[in-house]
Coordinates of N, CA and C in Angstrom, one line a residue:
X1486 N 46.1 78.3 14.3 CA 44.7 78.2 13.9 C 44.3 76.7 13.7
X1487 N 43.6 76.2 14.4 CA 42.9 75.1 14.4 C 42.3 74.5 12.9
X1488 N 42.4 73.6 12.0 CA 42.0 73.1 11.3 C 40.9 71.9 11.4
X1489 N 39.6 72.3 10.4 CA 38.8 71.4 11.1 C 39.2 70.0 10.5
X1490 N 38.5 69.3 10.5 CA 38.6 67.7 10.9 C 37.7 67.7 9.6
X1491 N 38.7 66.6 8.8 CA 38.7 66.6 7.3 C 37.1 65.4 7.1
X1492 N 36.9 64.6 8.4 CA 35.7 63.6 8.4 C 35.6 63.7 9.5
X1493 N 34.3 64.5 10.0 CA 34.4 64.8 11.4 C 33.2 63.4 11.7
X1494 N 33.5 63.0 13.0 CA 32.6 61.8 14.0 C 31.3 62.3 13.8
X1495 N 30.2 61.3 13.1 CA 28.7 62.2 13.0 C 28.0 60.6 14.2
X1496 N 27.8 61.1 15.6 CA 27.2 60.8 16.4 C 25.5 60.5 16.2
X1497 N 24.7 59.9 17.1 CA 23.6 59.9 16.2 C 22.5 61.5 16.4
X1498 N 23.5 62.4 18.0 CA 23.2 63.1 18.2 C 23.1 64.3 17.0
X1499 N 23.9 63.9 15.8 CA 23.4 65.4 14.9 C 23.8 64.1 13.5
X1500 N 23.1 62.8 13.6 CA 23.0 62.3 12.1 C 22.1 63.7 11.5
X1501 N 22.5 63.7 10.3 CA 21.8 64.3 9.3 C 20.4 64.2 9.4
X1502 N 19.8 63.0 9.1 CA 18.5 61.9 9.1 C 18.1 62.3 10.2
X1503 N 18.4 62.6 11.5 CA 17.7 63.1 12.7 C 17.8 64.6 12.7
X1504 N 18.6 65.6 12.4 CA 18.6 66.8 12.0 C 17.3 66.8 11.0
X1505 N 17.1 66.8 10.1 CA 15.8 66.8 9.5 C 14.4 66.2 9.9
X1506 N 14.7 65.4 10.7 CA 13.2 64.5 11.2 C 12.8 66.2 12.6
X1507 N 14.0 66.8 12.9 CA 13.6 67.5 14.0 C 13.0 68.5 13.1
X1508 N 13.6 69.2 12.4 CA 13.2 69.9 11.7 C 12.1 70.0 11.3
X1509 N 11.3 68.9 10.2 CA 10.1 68.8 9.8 C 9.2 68.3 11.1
X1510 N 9.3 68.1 12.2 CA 8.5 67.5 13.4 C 8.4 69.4 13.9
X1511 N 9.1 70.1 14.3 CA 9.0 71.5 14.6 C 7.2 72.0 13.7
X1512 N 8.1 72.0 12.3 CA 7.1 72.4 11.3 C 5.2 71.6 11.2
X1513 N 5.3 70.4 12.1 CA 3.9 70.0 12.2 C 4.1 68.4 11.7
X1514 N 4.9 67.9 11.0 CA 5.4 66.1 9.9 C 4.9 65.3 11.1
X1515 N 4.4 64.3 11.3 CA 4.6 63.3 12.3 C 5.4 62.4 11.3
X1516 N 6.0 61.2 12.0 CA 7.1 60.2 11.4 C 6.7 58.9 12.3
X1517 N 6.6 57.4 11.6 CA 6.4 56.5 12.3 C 7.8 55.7 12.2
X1518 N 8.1 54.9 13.1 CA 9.3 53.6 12.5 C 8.6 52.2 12.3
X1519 N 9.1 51.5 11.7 CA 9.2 50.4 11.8 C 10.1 49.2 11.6
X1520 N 10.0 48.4 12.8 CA 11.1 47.5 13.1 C 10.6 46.3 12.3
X1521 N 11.6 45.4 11.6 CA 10.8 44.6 10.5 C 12.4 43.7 10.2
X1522 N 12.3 42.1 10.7 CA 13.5 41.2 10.3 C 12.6 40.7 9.0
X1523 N 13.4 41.2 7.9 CA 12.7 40.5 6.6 C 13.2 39.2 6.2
X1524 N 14.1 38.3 6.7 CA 14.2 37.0 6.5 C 13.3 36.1 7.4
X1525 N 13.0 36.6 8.9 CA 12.3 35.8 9.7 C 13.0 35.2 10.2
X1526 N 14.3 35.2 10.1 CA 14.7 34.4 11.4 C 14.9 34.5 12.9
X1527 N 14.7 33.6 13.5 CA 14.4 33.5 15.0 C 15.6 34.6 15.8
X1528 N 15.2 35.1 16.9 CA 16.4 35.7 17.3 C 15.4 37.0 17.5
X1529 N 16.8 38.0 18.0 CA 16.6 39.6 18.2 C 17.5 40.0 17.3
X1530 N 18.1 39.3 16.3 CA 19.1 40.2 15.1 C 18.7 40.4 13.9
X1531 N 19.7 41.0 12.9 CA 18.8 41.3 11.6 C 18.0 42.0 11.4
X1532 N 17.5 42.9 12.2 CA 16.7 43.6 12.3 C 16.8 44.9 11.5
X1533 N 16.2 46.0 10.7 CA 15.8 46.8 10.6 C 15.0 47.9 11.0
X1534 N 15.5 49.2 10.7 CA 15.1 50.3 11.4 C 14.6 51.5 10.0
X1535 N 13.2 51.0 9.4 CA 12.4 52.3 8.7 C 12.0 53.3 9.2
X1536 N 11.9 54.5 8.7 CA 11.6 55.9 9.2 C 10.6 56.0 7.6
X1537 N 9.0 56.4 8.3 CA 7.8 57.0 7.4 C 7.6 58.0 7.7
X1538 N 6.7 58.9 6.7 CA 6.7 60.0 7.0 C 5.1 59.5 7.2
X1539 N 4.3 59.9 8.1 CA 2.2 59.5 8.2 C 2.2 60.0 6.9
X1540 N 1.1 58.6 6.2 CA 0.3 58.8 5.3 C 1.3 58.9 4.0
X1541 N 2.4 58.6 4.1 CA 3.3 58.0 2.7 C 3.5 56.8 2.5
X1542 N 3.0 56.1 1.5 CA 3.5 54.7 1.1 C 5.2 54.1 0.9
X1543 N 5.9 55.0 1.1 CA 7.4 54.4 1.1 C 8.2 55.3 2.0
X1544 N 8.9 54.4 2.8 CA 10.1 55.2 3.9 C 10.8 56.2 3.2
X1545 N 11.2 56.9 4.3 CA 12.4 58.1 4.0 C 13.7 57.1 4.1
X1546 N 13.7 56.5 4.8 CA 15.1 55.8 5.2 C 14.8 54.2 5.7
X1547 N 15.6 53.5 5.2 CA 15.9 52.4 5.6 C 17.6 51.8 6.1
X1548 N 17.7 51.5 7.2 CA 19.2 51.1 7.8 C 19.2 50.2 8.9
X1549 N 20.2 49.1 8.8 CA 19.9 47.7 10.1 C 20.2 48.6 10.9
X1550 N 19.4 48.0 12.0 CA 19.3 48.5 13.8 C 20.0 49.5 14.1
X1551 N 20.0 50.1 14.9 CA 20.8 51.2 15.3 C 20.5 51.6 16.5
X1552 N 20.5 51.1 18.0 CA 20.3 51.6 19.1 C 20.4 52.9 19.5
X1553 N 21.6 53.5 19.0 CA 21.4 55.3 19.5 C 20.3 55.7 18.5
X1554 N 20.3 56.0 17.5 CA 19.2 56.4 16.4 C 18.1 55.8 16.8
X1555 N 17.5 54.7 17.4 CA 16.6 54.5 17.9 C 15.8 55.4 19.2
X1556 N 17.0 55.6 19.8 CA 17.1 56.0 21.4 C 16.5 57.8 20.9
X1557 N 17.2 57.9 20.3 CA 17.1 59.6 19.6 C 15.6 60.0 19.1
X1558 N 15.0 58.7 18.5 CA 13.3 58.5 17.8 C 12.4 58.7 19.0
X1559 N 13.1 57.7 20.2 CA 12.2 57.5 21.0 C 12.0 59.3 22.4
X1560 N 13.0 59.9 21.7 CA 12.9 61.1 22.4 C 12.2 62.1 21.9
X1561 N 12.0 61.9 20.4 CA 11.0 62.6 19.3 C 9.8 62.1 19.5
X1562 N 9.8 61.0 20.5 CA 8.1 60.5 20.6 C 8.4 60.3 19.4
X1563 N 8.7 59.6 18.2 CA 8.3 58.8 17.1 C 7.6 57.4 17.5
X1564 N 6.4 57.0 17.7 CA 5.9 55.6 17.7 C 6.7 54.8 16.4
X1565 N 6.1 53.6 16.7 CA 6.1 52.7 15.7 C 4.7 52.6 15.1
X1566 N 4.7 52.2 13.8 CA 4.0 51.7 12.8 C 2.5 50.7 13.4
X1567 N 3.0 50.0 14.2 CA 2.0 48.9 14.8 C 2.3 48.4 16.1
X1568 N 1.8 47.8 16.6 CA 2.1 46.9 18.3 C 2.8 46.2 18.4
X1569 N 3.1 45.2 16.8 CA 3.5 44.5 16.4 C 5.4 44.8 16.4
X1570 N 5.6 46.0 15.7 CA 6.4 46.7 15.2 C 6.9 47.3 17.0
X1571 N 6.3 47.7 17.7 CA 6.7 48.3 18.7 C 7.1 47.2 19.5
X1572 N 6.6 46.2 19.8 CA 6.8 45.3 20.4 C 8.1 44.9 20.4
X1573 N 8.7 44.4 19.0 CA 10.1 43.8 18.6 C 11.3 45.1 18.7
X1574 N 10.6 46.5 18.3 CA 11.8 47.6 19.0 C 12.1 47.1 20.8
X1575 N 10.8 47.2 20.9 CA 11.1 47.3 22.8 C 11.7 45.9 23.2
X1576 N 11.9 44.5 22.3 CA 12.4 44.0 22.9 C 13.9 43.7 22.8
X1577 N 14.1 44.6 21.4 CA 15.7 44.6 21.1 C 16.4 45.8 22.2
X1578 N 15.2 46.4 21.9 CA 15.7 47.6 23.2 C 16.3 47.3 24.8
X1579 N 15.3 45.8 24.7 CA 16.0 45.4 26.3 C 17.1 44.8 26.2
X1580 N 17.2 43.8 25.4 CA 18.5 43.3 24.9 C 19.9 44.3 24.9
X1581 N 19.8 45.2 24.1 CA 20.4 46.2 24.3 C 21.0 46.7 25.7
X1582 N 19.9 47.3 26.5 CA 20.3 48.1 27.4 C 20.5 47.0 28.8
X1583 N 20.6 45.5 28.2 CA 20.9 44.8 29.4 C 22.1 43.5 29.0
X1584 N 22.7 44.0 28.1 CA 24.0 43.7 27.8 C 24.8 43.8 28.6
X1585 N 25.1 44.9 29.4 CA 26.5 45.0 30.1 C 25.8 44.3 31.4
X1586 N 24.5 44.1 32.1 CA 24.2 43.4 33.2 C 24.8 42.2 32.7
X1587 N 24.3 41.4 31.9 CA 24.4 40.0 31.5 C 25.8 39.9 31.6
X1588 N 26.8 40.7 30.7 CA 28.1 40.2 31.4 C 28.7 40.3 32.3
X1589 N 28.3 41.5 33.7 CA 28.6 41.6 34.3 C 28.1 40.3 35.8
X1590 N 27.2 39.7 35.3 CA 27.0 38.9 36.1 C 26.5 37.5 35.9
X1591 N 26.9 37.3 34.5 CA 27.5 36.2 33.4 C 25.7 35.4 32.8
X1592 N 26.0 34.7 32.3 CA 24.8 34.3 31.4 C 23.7 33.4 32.4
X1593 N 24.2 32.6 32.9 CA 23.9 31.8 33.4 C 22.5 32.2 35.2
X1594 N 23.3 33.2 35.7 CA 23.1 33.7 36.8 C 22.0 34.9 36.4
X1595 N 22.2 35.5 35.3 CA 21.3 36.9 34.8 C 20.0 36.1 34.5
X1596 N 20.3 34.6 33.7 CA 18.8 34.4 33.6 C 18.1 33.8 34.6
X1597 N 18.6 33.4 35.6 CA 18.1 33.2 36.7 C 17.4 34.2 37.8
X1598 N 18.1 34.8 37.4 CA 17.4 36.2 38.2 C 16.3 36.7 37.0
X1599 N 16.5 36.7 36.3 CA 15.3 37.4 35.1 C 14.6 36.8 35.6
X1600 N 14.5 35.6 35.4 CA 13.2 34.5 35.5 C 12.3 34.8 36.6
X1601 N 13.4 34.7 38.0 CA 12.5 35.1 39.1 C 11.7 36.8 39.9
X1602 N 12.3 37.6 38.7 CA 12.0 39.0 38.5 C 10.8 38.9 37.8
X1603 N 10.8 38.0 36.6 CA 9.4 38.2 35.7 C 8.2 37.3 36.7
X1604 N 9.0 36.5 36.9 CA 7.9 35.2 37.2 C 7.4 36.3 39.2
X1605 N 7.8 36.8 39.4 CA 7.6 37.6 40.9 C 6.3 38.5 40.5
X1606 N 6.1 39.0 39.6 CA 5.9 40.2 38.8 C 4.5 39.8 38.7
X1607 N 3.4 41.2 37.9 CA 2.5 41.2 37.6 C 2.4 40.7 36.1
X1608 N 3.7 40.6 35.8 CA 4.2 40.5 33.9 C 4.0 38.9 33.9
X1609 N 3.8 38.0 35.0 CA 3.7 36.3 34.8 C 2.7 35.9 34.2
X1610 N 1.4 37.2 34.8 CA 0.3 37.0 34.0 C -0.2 36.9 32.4
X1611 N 0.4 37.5 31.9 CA 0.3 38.0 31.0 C 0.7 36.7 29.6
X1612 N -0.3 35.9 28.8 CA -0.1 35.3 28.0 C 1.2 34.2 27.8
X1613 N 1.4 35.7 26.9 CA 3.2 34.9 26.0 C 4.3 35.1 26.7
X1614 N 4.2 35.9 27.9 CA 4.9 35.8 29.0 C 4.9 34.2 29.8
X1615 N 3.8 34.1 30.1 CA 3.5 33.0 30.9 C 4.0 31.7 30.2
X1616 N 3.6 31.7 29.0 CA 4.1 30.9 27.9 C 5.9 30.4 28.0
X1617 N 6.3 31.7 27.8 CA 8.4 31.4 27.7 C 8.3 31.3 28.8
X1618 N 7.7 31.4 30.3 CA 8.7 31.2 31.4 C 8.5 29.2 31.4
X1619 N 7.3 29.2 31.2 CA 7.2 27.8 31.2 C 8.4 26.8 30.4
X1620 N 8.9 27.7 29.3 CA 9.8 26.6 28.9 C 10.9 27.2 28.9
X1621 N 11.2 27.9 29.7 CA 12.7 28.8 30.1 C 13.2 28.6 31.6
X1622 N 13.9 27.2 31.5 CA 14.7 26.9 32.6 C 15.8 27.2 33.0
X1623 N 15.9 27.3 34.3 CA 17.3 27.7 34.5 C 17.6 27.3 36.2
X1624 N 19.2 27.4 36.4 CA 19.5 26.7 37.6 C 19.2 27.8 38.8
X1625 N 18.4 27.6 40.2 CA 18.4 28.1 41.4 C 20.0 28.8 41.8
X1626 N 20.1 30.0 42.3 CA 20.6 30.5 42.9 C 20.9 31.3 44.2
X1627 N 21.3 31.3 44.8 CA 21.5 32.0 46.3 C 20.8 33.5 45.9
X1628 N 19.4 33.8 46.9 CA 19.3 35.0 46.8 C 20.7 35.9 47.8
X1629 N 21.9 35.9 47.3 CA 22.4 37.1 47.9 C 22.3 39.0 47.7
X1630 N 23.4 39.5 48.1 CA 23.2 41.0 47.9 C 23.7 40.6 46.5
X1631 N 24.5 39.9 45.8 CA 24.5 40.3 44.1 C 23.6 39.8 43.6
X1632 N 22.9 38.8 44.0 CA 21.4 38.3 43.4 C 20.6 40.0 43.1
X1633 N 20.4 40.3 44.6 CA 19.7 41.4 44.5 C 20.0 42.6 43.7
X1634 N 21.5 43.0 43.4 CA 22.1 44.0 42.8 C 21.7 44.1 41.4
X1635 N 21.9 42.5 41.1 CA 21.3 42.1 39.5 C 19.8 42.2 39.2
X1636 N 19.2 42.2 40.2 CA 17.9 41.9 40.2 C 17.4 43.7 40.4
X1637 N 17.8 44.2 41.1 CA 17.6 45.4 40.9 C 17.9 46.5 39.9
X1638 N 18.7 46.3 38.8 CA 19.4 46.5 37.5 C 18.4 46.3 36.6
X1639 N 18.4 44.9 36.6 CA 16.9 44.5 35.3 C 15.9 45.4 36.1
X1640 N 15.2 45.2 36.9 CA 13.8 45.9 37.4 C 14.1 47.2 37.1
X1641 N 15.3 48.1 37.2 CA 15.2 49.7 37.1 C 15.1 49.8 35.0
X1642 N 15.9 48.6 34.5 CA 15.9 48.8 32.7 C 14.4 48.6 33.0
X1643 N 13.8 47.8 32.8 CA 12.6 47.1 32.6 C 11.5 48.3 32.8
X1644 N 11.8 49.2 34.0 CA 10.8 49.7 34.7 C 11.4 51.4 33.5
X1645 N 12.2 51.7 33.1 CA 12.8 53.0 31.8 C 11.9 52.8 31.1
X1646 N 11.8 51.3 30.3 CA 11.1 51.5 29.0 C 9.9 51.0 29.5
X1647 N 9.0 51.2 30.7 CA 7.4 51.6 30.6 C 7.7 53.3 30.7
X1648 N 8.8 53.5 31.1 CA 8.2 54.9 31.2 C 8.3 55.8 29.8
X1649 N 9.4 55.0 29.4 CA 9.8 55.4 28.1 C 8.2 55.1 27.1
X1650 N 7.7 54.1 27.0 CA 6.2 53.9 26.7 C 5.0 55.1 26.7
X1651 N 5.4 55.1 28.2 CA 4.0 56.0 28.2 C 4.5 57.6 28.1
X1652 N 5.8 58.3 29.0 CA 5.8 59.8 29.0 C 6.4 59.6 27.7
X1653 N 7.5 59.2 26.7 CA 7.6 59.5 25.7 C 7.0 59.5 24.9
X1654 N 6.3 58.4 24.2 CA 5.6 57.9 23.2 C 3.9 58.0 23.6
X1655 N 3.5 58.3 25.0 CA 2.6 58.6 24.8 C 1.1 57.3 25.2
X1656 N 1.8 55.9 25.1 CA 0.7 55.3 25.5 C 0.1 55.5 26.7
X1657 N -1.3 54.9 26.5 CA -2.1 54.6 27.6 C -1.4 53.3 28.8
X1658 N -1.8 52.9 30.1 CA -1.1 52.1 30.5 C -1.7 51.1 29.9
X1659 N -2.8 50.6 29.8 CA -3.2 49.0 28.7 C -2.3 48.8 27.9
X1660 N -1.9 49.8 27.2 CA -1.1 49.8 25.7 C -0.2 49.4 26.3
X1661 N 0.7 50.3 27.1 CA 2.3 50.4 27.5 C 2.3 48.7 28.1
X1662 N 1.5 48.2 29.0 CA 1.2 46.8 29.7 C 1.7 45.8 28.5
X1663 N 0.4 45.8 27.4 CA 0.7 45.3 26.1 C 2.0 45.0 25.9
X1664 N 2.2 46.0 25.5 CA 3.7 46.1 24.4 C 5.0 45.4 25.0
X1665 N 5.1 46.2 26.5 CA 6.1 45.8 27.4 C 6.2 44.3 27.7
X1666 N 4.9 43.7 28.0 CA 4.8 42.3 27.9 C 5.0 41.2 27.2
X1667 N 4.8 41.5 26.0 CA 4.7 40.8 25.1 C 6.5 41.2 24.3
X1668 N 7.0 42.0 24.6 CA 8.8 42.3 24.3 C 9.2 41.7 25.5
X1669 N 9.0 41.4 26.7 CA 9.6 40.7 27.4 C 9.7 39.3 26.8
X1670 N 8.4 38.9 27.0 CA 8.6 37.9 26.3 C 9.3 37.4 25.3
X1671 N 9.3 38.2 24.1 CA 10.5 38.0 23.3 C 11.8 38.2 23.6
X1672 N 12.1 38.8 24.7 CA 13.3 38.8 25.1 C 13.7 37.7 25.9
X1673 N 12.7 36.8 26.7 CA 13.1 35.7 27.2 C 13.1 34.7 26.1
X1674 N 12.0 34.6 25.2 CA 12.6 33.6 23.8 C 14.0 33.8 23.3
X1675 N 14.5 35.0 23.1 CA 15.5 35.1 22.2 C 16.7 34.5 23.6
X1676 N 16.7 35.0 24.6 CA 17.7 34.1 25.6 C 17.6 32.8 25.8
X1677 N 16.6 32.6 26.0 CA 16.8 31.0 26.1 C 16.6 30.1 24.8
X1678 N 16.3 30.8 23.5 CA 16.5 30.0 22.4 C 15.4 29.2 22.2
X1679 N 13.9 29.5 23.1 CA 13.0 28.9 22.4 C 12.7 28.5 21.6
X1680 N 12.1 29.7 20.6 CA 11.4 29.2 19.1 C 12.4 28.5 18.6
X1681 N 13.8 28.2 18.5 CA 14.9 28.0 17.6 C 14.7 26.3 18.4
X1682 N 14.7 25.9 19.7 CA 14.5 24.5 20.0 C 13.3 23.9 19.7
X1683 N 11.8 24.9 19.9 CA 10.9 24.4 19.1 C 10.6 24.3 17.9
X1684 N 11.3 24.8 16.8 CA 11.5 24.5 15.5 C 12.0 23.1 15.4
X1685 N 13.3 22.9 16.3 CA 13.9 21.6 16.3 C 13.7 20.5 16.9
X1686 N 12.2 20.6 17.5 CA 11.8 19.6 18.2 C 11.9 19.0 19.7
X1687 N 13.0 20.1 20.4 CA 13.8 20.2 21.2 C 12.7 20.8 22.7
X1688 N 11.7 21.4 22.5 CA 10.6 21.8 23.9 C 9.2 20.7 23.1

């Protein structure tokens, strides 16, 4: 007879905290998150991940970042709190889900291809986009087939979380344009270490 497992693995697939968000979401609850670095420092780290219940003045839960438990919200259609708030999820979110690119085709070469993926794009237009590419340099590379492989990688993540935007969560395309834009952007600050050189005088 099989004995169970004295501390069994709690995946984020049956956290407790998501067991009940399903629950009360069944029953009618809507739930917002919000993504919030309370020191402010520059970067995509440090981050936290609140869970509100609409129309309550204090979280159910507060816990640093958590990409599966995120990933699990974002299938609950839980929005965020603000644009503001959604913005900095989606841009940790890309960070995230383009980790194993970056190493797989090293630091140096990924942001080279980013650059010429954003900068190609309808996303150049766009403000604070247009803003980091201007001060996010990087060295020319041979368009080869791994140029393109890489380049086709970022464009398929990039192109998840509009979808993830709008069929999950529900935005309109303005919104989803919005949001998505303006987290790229922060995703190109946080790689190339903008705000942290402009603080230092450095752009």
């Amino acid at each position: 007879m099989n004995q169970p497992e004295p501390f069994p693995v709690t995946t984020s697939a049956n956290h407790p905290l998501l067991a009940r968000l399903v629950a009360e979401i069944q029953h009618g609850q809507k739930f917002v998150v919000d993504v919030r670095n309370e020191d402010e420092s520059f970067g995509l780290d440090g981050y936290q991940l609140s869970i509100w219940s609409v129309g309550s003045d204090k979280p159910i839960s507060i816990f640093p970042w958590d990409s599966e438990i995120n990933e699990e919200l974002i299938d609950l259609k839980v929005r965020s709190k603000d644009l503001e708030s959604e913005t900095s999820r989606f841009a940790i979110r890309l960070r995230d889900e383009l980790v194993a690119t970056e190493s797989r085709y090293g630091n140096g070469f990924f942001n080279r291809v980013l650059v010429d993926l954003v900068t190609e794009s309808y996303l150049d237009k766009h403000p604070d986009i247009k803003d980091a590419l201007g001060r996010a340099h990087s060295t020319q590379v041979e368009r080869n087939s791994i140029y393109h492989e890489c380049r086709d990688t970022i464009a398929y993540v990039i192109g998840k979380r509009s979808r993830e935007l709008t069929r999950q969560l529900d935005y309109d395309e303005t919104t989803m344009r919005r949001i998505l834009s303006k987290a790229i952007a922060r995703y190109i600050d946080n790689r190339f270490s903008l705000s942290e050189r402009k603080q230092m005088g450095l752009l």
